[in-house]
């Protein structure tokens, strides 16, 4: 695990991130990994990179991307005008699970949230992902809320 | 209901919004309504107003604020690089519930999300708010996800 490094993603990591996203029970129904990548992913990456409230993180083993997540900081009025951190799109390569990579990524993200004085770190996880819920509970998250979605597609 | 107008909040609405937030089962444990308002709410309001990805809406009956919510637009890589809308801090004055004000507010927010080509509108709602879940389901939301929180306070 010492070789694992967490850092902000660059455009060179993007194909690896999209591959991780597409190589997933739910992701394979909605993502497309091609070489070269579809332009929609490149446009999205550039918008995320240019927004100070959004950070894409990758976990790398040497130079190989083995995990990723996105963290978003949002100013709210609630909790006396606090900022919250929302984590989305958490992925670890299937062949590299249960090795602590997800924990390292999440702890890095939680530390970023602490540095920004966030009141809460939050995420939603599909109810079919029971393993993921146990993982998040192990690192301190509590499933106190219903995560409700309305698809517009 | 014809008198109800939905519009973007101004600083003059802020005391009314904070009062709505504080006058709530969960909100009264964490918000403070004072006249004049605590500076933390004014600072938060200004940051939300200055961020193009965040909009605070109010429902008004004539000039009286009777409901509010915040909508946030976030660029993600997932769903082929789509933008999602997240709704938070939905409040309707206790004396004005079950009159369709929440539905009007939510529909207005969903229309904003459609205009911005969002793939999904999402929210989390505390598991104790059973009435709220039924309300969101009636307007098309599905509780497909666990909403997990880690408090940093």
Tab-separated table of C-alpha atoms in Angstrom:
chain	number	residue	atom	x	y	z
A	1	UNK	CA	0.000	0.000	0.000
A	2	UNK	CA	2.961	2.369	0.413
A	3	UNK	CA	3.178	2.767	-3.350
A	4	UNK	CA	-0.367	4.197	-3.493
A	5	UNK	CA	-0.446	7.960	-3.999
A	6	UNK	CA	-3.530	10.172	-3.919
A	7	UNK	CA	-3.445	13.322	-6.041
A	8	UNK	CA	-5.598	15.617	-8.147
A	9	UNK	CA	-6.412	14.132	-11.563
A	10	UNK	CA	-4.892	15.507	-14.764
A	11	UNK	CA	-6.229	15.186	-18.306
A	12	UNK	CA	-3.827	12.260	-18.819
A	13	UNK	CA	-5.687	10.322	-16.117
A	14	UNK	CA	-9.059	10.826	-17.763
A	15	UNK	CA	-9.086	7.703	-19.994
A	16	UNK	CA	-8.207	5.579	-16.955
A	17	UNK	CA	-10.966	7.178	-14.874
A	18	UNK	CA	-13.589	6.631	-17.591
A	19	UNK	CA	-12.418	2.998	-17.891
A	20	UNK	CA	-12.920	2.549	-14.120
A	21	UNK	CA	-16.392	4.113	-14.359
A	22	UNK	CA	-17.414	1.906	-17.293
A	23	UNK	CA	-16.050	-1.259	-15.658
A	24	UNK	CA	-18.755	-1.371	-12.989
A	25	UNK	CA	-22.153	-3.055	-12.468
A	26	UNK	CA	-24.072	0.204	-12.821
A	27	UNK	CA	-21.533	2.188	-14.854
A	28	UNK	CA	-21.505	-0.216	-17.790
A	29	UNK	CA	-25.158	0.629	-18.447
A	30	UNK	CA	-24.436	4.316	-18.925
A	31	UNK	CA	-20.758	5.012	-19.693
A	32	UNK	CA	-18.730	4.361	-22.849
A	33	UNK	CA	-15.006	3.826	-22.773
A	34	UNK	CA	-13.387	4.326	-26.188
A	35	UNK	CA	-9.887	5.225	-27.371
A	36	UNK	CA	-9.793	8.101	-28.071
A	37	UNK	CA	-12.387	9.159	-25.497
A	38	UNK	CA	-15.726	10.636	-26.469
A	39	UNK	CA	-15.581	14.441	-26.378
A	40	UNK	CA	-18.327	14.628	-23.712
A	41	UNK	CA	-15.899	13.272	-21.087
A	42	UNK	CA	-13.151	15.722	-22.082
A	43	UNK	CA	-15.555	18.683	-21.921
A	44	UNK	CA	-16.810	17.551	-18.510
A	45	UNK	CA	-13.265	17.096	-17.206
A	46	UNK	CA	-12.290	20.612	-18.272
A	47	UNK	CA	-15.321	22.119	-16.532
A	48	UNK	CA	-14.587	20.225	-13.313
A	49	UNK	CA	-10.895	21.243	-13.426
A	50	UNK	CA	-11.804	24.913	-13.916
A	51	UNK	CA	-14.242	24.999	-10.974
A	52	UNK	CA	-12.643	25.709	-7.604
A	53	UNK	CA	-15.532	23.948	-5.841
A	54	UNK	CA	-14.845	20.628	-7.572
A	55	UNK	CA	-11.841	18.327	-7.268
A	56	UNK	CA	-11.272	15.006	-9.035
A	57	UNK	CA	-8.918	12.743	-7.105
A	58	UNK	CA	-7.094	9.666	-8.332
A	59	UNK	CA	-5.335	6.893	-6.423
A	60	UNK	CA	-2.231	5.763	-8.320
A	61	UNK	CA	-0.040	2.695	-7.919
A	62	UNK	CA	3.177	3.989	-9.451
A	63	UNK	CA	1.714	5.669	-12.498
A	64	UNK	CA	-1.321	3.377	-12.828
A	65	UNK	CA	-4.716	4.868	-11.869
A	66	UNK	CA	-6.455	2.343	-9.594
A	67	UNK	CA	-9.149	4.526	-8.042
A	68	UNK	CA	-10.933	7.855	-8.306
A	69	UNK	CA	-13.620	10.066	-6.794
A	70	UNK	CA	-15.028	13.575	-7.122
A	71	UNK	CA	-15.504	15.952	-4.207
A	72	UNK	CA	-17.711	19.048	-4.426
A	73	UNK	CA	-17.890	21.905	-1.911
A	74	UNK	CA	-21.249	23.640	-1.609
A	75	UNK	CA	-22.183	26.692	0.420
A	76	UNK	CA	-25.514	26.305	2.210
A	77	UNK	CA	-27.499	28.462	4.612
A	78	UNK	CA	-28.147	25.509	6.940
A	79	UNK	CA	-25.924	24.533	9.872
A	80	UNK	CA	-25.428	28.280	10.400
A	81	UNK	CA	-24.204	28.946	6.896
A	82	UNK	CA	-21.853	26.018	6.548
A	83	UNK	CA	-20.098	24.456	3.571
A	84	UNK	CA	-20.702	20.772	2.869
A	85	UNK	CA	-18.545	18.326	0.943
A	86	UNK	CA	-20.297	15.887	-1.366
A	87	UNK	CA	-18.449	12.843	-2.666
A	88	UNK	CA	-19.542	11.167	-5.910
A	89	UNK	CA	-18.315	8.644	-8.439
A	90	UNK	CA	-16.143	6.625	-6.063
A	91	UNK	CA	-14.433	3.873	-8.044
A	92	UNK	CA	-11.673	1.376	-7.287
A	93	UNK	CA	-10.386	-1.048	-9.963
A	94	UNK	CA	-12.144	-4.396	-9.558
A	95	UNK	CA	-8.837	-6.293	-9.314
A	96	UNK	CA	-7.600	-3.964	-6.547
A	97	UNK	CA	-10.514	-3.976	-4.117
A	98	UNK	CA	-10.265	-4.726	-0.382
A	99	UNK	CA	-6.679	-3.477	-0.265
A	100	UNK	CA	-7.421	-0.195	1.451
A	101	UNK	CA	-7.333	1.977	-1.685
A	102	UNK	CA	-10.917	3.201	-1.185
A	103	UNK	CA	-10.154	4.023	2.447
A	104	UNK	CA	-7.069	6.027	1.439
A	105	UNK	CA	-9.057	7.961	-1.175
A	106	UNK	CA	-11.929	8.678	1.198
A	107	UNK	CA	-9.639	9.757	4.048
A	108	UNK	CA	-7.836	12.134	1.699
A	109	UNK	CA	-11.200	13.601	0.639
A	110	UNK	CA	-12.406	13.911	4.266
A	111	UNK	CA	-9.181	15.740	5.138
A	112	UNK	CA	-9.781	18.191	2.282
A	113	UNK	CA	-13.289	18.751	3.701
A	114	UNK	CA	-11.830	19.419	7.166
A	115	UNK	CA	-9.327	21.915	5.731
A	116	UNK	CA	-12.269	23.764	4.182
A	117	UNK	CA	-14.176	23.759	7.506
A	118	UNK	CA	-17.027	21.678	6.104
A	119	UNK	CA	-19.760	20.729	8.573
A	120	UNK	CA	-20.643	17.468	6.837
A	121	UNK	CA	-19.266	15.070	4.258
A	122	UNK	CA	-22.087	13.373	2.376
A	123	UNK	CA	-22.657	10.888	-0.416
A	124	UNK	CA	-25.395	8.759	-1.855
A	125	UNK	CA	-24.908	5.118	-2.757
A	126	UNK	CA	-27.281	2.947	-4.779
A	127	UNK	CA	-29.223	0.613	-2.449
A	128	UNK	CA	-27.941	-2.410	-4.407
A	129	UNK	CA	-24.341	-1.616	-3.362
A	130	UNK	CA	-24.468	-3.331	0.057
A	131	UNK	CA	-20.680	-3.808	0.210
A	132	UNK	CA	-20.175	-0.101	-0.385
A	133	UNK	CA	-22.552	0.801	2.467
A	134	UNK	CA	-20.616	-1.435	4.881
A	135	UNK	CA	-17.399	0.199	3.702
A	136	UNK	CA	-18.741	3.737	4.257
A	137	UNK	CA	-20.099	2.775	7.675
A	138	UNK	CA	-16.722	1.368	8.675
A	139	UNK	CA	-15.125	4.751	7.991
A	140	UNK	CA	-17.759	6.642	9.993
A	141	UNK	CA	-20.645	7.444	7.627
A	142	UNK	CA	-24.221	6.829	8.780
A	143	UNK	CA	-27.152	6.050	6.448
A	144	UNK	CA	-29.429	8.631	8.068
A	145	UNK	CA	-31.079	9.832	4.850
A	146	UNK	CA	-33.018	8.547	1.873
A	147	UNK	CA	-31.204	9.341	-1.359
A	148	UNK	CA	-33.946	10.287	-3.810
A	149	UNK	CA	-33.451	10.707	-7.556
A	150	UNK	CA	-35.557	11.940	-10.434
A	151	UNK	CA	-34.158	10.979	-13.825
A	152	UNK	CA	-34.581	13.574	-16.596
A	153	UNK	CA	-33.068	11.390	-19.326
B	1	UNK	CA	-52.713	29.253	-4.919
B	2	UNK	CA	-52.705	31.803	-7.742
B	3	UNK	CA	-51.139	34.376	-5.437
B	4	UNK	CA	-48.063	32.151	-4.905
B	5	UNK	CA	-45.014	33.331	-6.829
B	6	UNK	CA	-41.695	31.513	-7.110
B	7	UNK	CA	-38.584	33.665	-7.624
B	8	UNK	CA	-34.918	33.918	-6.768
B	9	UNK	CA	-34.311	35.045	-3.178
B	10	UNK	CA	-32.922	38.488	-2.360
B	11	UNK	CA	-31.118	39.590	0.790
B	12	UNK	CA	-34.437	40.997	2.047
B	13	UNK	CA	-35.870	37.471	2.059
B	14	UNK	CA	-33.031	36.077	4.146
B	15	UNK	CA	-34.527	36.658	7.637
B	16	UNK	CA	-37.729	34.927	6.495
B	17	UNK	CA	-35.784	31.963	5.088
B	18	UNK	CA	-33.751	31.553	8.289
B	19	UNK	CA	-36.994	31.703	10.296
B	20	UNK	CA	-38.451	28.905	8.139
B	21	UNK	CA	-35.285	26.844	8.629
B	22	UNK	CA	-35.294	27.341	12.404
B	23	UNK	CA	-39.011	26.577	12.699
B	24	UNK	CA	-38.587	22.877	11.926
B	25	UNK	CA	-38.165	19.594	13.858
B	26	UNK	CA	-34.547	19.183	12.800
B	27	UNK	CA	-33.707	22.821	12.048
B	28	UNK	CA	-34.449	24.065	15.562
B	29	UNK	CA	-31.560	21.920	16.841
B	30	UNK	CA	-29.027	23.675	14.658
B	31	UNK	CA	-30.233	27.082	13.400
B	32	UNK	CA	-30.668	30.376	15.246
B	33	UNK	CA	-33.138	33.016	14.149
B	34	UNK	CA	-32.399	36.433	15.616
B	35	UNK	CA	-33.211	39.997	14.584
B	36	UNK	CA	-30.853	41.206	13.262
B	37	UNK	CA	-29.592	37.938	11.790
B	38	UNK	CA	-26.293	36.391	12.784
B	39	UNK	CA	-23.550	37.390	10.327
B	40	UNK	CA	-22.884	33.737	9.377
B	41	UNK	CA	-26.197	33.604	7.472
B	42	UNK	CA	-25.514	36.872	5.654
B	43	UNK	CA	-22.036	35.693	4.603
B	44	UNK	CA	-23.466	32.367	3.398
B	45	UNK	CA	-26.236	34.121	1.460
B	46	UNK	CA	-23.733	36.369	-0.326
B	47	UNK	CA	-21.575	33.396	-1.348
B	48	UNK	CA	-24.599	31.498	-2.692
B	49	UNK	CA	-25.827	34.577	-4.608
B	50	UNK	CA	-22.385	35.094	-6.185
B	51	UNK	CA	-22.075	31.484	-7.375
B	52	UNK	CA	-23.665	30.785	-10.751
B	53	UNK	CA	-24.065	27.097	-9.815
B	54	UNK	CA	-26.283	27.866	-6.833
B	55	UNK	CA	-29.761	29.370	-6.735
B	56	UNK	CA	-31.909	30.066	-3.681
B	57	UNK	CA	-35.613	30.081	-4.484
B	58	UNK	CA	-38.467	31.451	-2.425
B	59	UNK	CA	-42.221	30.912	-2.693
B	60	UNK	CA	-44.073	34.112	-1.826
B	61	UNK	CA	-47.710	34.762	-1.019
B	62	UNK	CA	-47.965	38.426	-1.955
B	63	UNK	CA	-44.766	39.629	-0.319
B	64	UNK	CA	-44.677	36.993	2.447
B	65	UNK	CA	-42.061	34.232	2.116
B	66	UNK	CA	-43.837	30.906	2.733
B	67	UNK	CA	-41.291	28.460	1.301
B	68	UNK	CA	-37.717	28.112	0.101
B	69	UNK	CA	-35.152	25.712	-1.317
B	70	UNK	CA	-31.625	25.733	-2.717
B	71	UNK	CA	-30.665	24.157	-6.039
B	72	UNK	CA	-27.053	23.406	-6.984
B	73	UNK	CA	-25.754	22.423	-10.425
B	74	UNK	CA	-22.718	20.144	-10.455
B	75	UNK	CA	-20.677	18.953	-13.418
B	76	UNK	CA	-19.797	15.259	-13.182
B	77	UNK	CA	-17.975	12.821	-15.448
B	78	UNK	CA	-20.688	10.185	-15.006
B	79	UNK	CA	-23.720	9.793	-17.261
B	80	UNK	CA	-21.386	10.760	-20.132
B	81	UNK	CA	-20.263	13.996	-18.561
B	82	UNK	CA	-23.626	15.256	-17.375
B	83	UNK	CA	-24.662	18.011	-14.991
B	84	UNK	CA	-26.827	17.094	-12.010
B	85	UNK	CA	-29.123	19.287	-9.960
B	86	UNK	CA	-29.136	18.799	-6.202
B	87	UNK	CA	-31.950	20.243	-4.114
B	88	UNK	CA	-31.398	21.013	-0.428
B	89	UNK	CA	-33.019	22.858	2.431
B	90	UNK	CA	-36.603	22.522	1.221
B	91	UNK	CA	-38.886	24.346	3.666
B	92	UNK	CA	-42.554	25.329	3.661
B	93	UNK	CA	-44.076	27.341	6.524
B	94	UNK	CA	-45.767	24.962	8.963
B	95	UNK	CA	-49.096	26.803	8.732
B	96	UNK	CA	-49.051	26.614	4.907
B	97	UNK	CA	-48.359	22.921	4.311
B	98	UNK	CA	-50.456	20.619	2.083
B	99	UNK	CA	-51.533	23.545	-0.083
B	100	UNK	CA	-49.290	22.747	-3.032
B	101	UNK	CA	-46.550	25.273	-2.225
B	102	UNK	CA	-43.853	22.581	-2.002
B	103	UNK	CA	-44.996	21.118	-5.317
B	104	UNK	CA	-44.823	24.549	-6.986
B	105	UNK	CA	-41.312	25.148	-5.612
B	106	UNK	CA	-40.078	21.708	-6.647
B	107	UNK	CA	-41.577	21.945	-10.137
B	108	UNK	CA	-39.932	25.315	-10.631
B	109	UNK	CA	-36.597	23.812	-9.564
B	110	UNK	CA	-37.044	20.753	-11.821
B	111	UNK	CA	-37.765	23.073	-14.751
B	112	UNK	CA	-34.543	24.994	-14.051
B	113	UNK	CA	-32.720	21.626	-14.083
B	114	UNK	CA	-34.300	20.755	-17.446
B	115	UNK	CA	-33.272	24.116	-18.902
B	116	UNK	CA	-29.699	23.336	-17.869
B	117	UNK	CA	-29.886	19.862	-19.477
B	118	UNK	CA	-29.368	18.075	-16.174
B	119	UNK	CA	-29.486	14.265	-16.296
B	120	UNK	CA	-30.796	13.876	-12.761
B	121	UNK	CA	-32.384	15.906	-9.993
B	122	UNK	CA	-31.414	14.551	-6.596
B	123	UNK	CA	-31.927	15.220	-2.934
B	124	UNK	CA	-31.487	13.538	0.409
B	125	UNK	CA	-34.138	13.565	3.095
B	126	UNK	CA	-33.708	12.500	6.719
B	127	UNK	CA	-35.245	9.043	7.266
B	128	UNK	CA	-37.477	10.463	10.010
B	129	UNK	CA	-39.261	12.706	7.455
B	130	UNK	CA	-41.738	10.076	6.190
B	131	UNK	CA	-44.241	12.695	4.984
B	132	UNK	CA	-41.527	14.346	2.917
B	133	UNK	CA	-40.597	11.034	1.250
B	134	UNK	CA	-44.218	10.456	0.244
B	135	UNK	CA	-44.330	13.990	-1.136
B	136	UNK	CA	-41.157	13.518	-3.204
B	137	UNK	CA	-42.400	10.149	-4.488
B	138	UNK	CA	-45.680	11.732	-5.554
B	139	UNK	CA	-43.777	14.175	-7.764
B	140	UNK	CA	-41.650	11.432	-9.342
B	141	UNK	CA	-38.586	10.927	-7.134
B	142	UNK	CA	-37.500	7.390	-6.233
B	143	UNK	CA	-35.622	6.438	-3.040
B	144	UNK	CA	-33.036	4.370	-4.911
B	145	UNK	CA	-30.037	5.407	-2.808
B	146	UNK	CA	-28.831	5.481	0.761
B	147	UNK	CA	-28.023	9.034	1.838
B	148	UNK	CA	-24.904	8.709	3.992
B	149	UNK	CA	-23.484	11.501	6.154
B	150	UNK	CA	-20.328	12.002	8.181
B	151	UNK	CA	-20.561	14.893	10.608
B	152	UNK	CA	-17.366	16.916	11.089
B	153	UNK	CA	-18.826	19.198	13.774
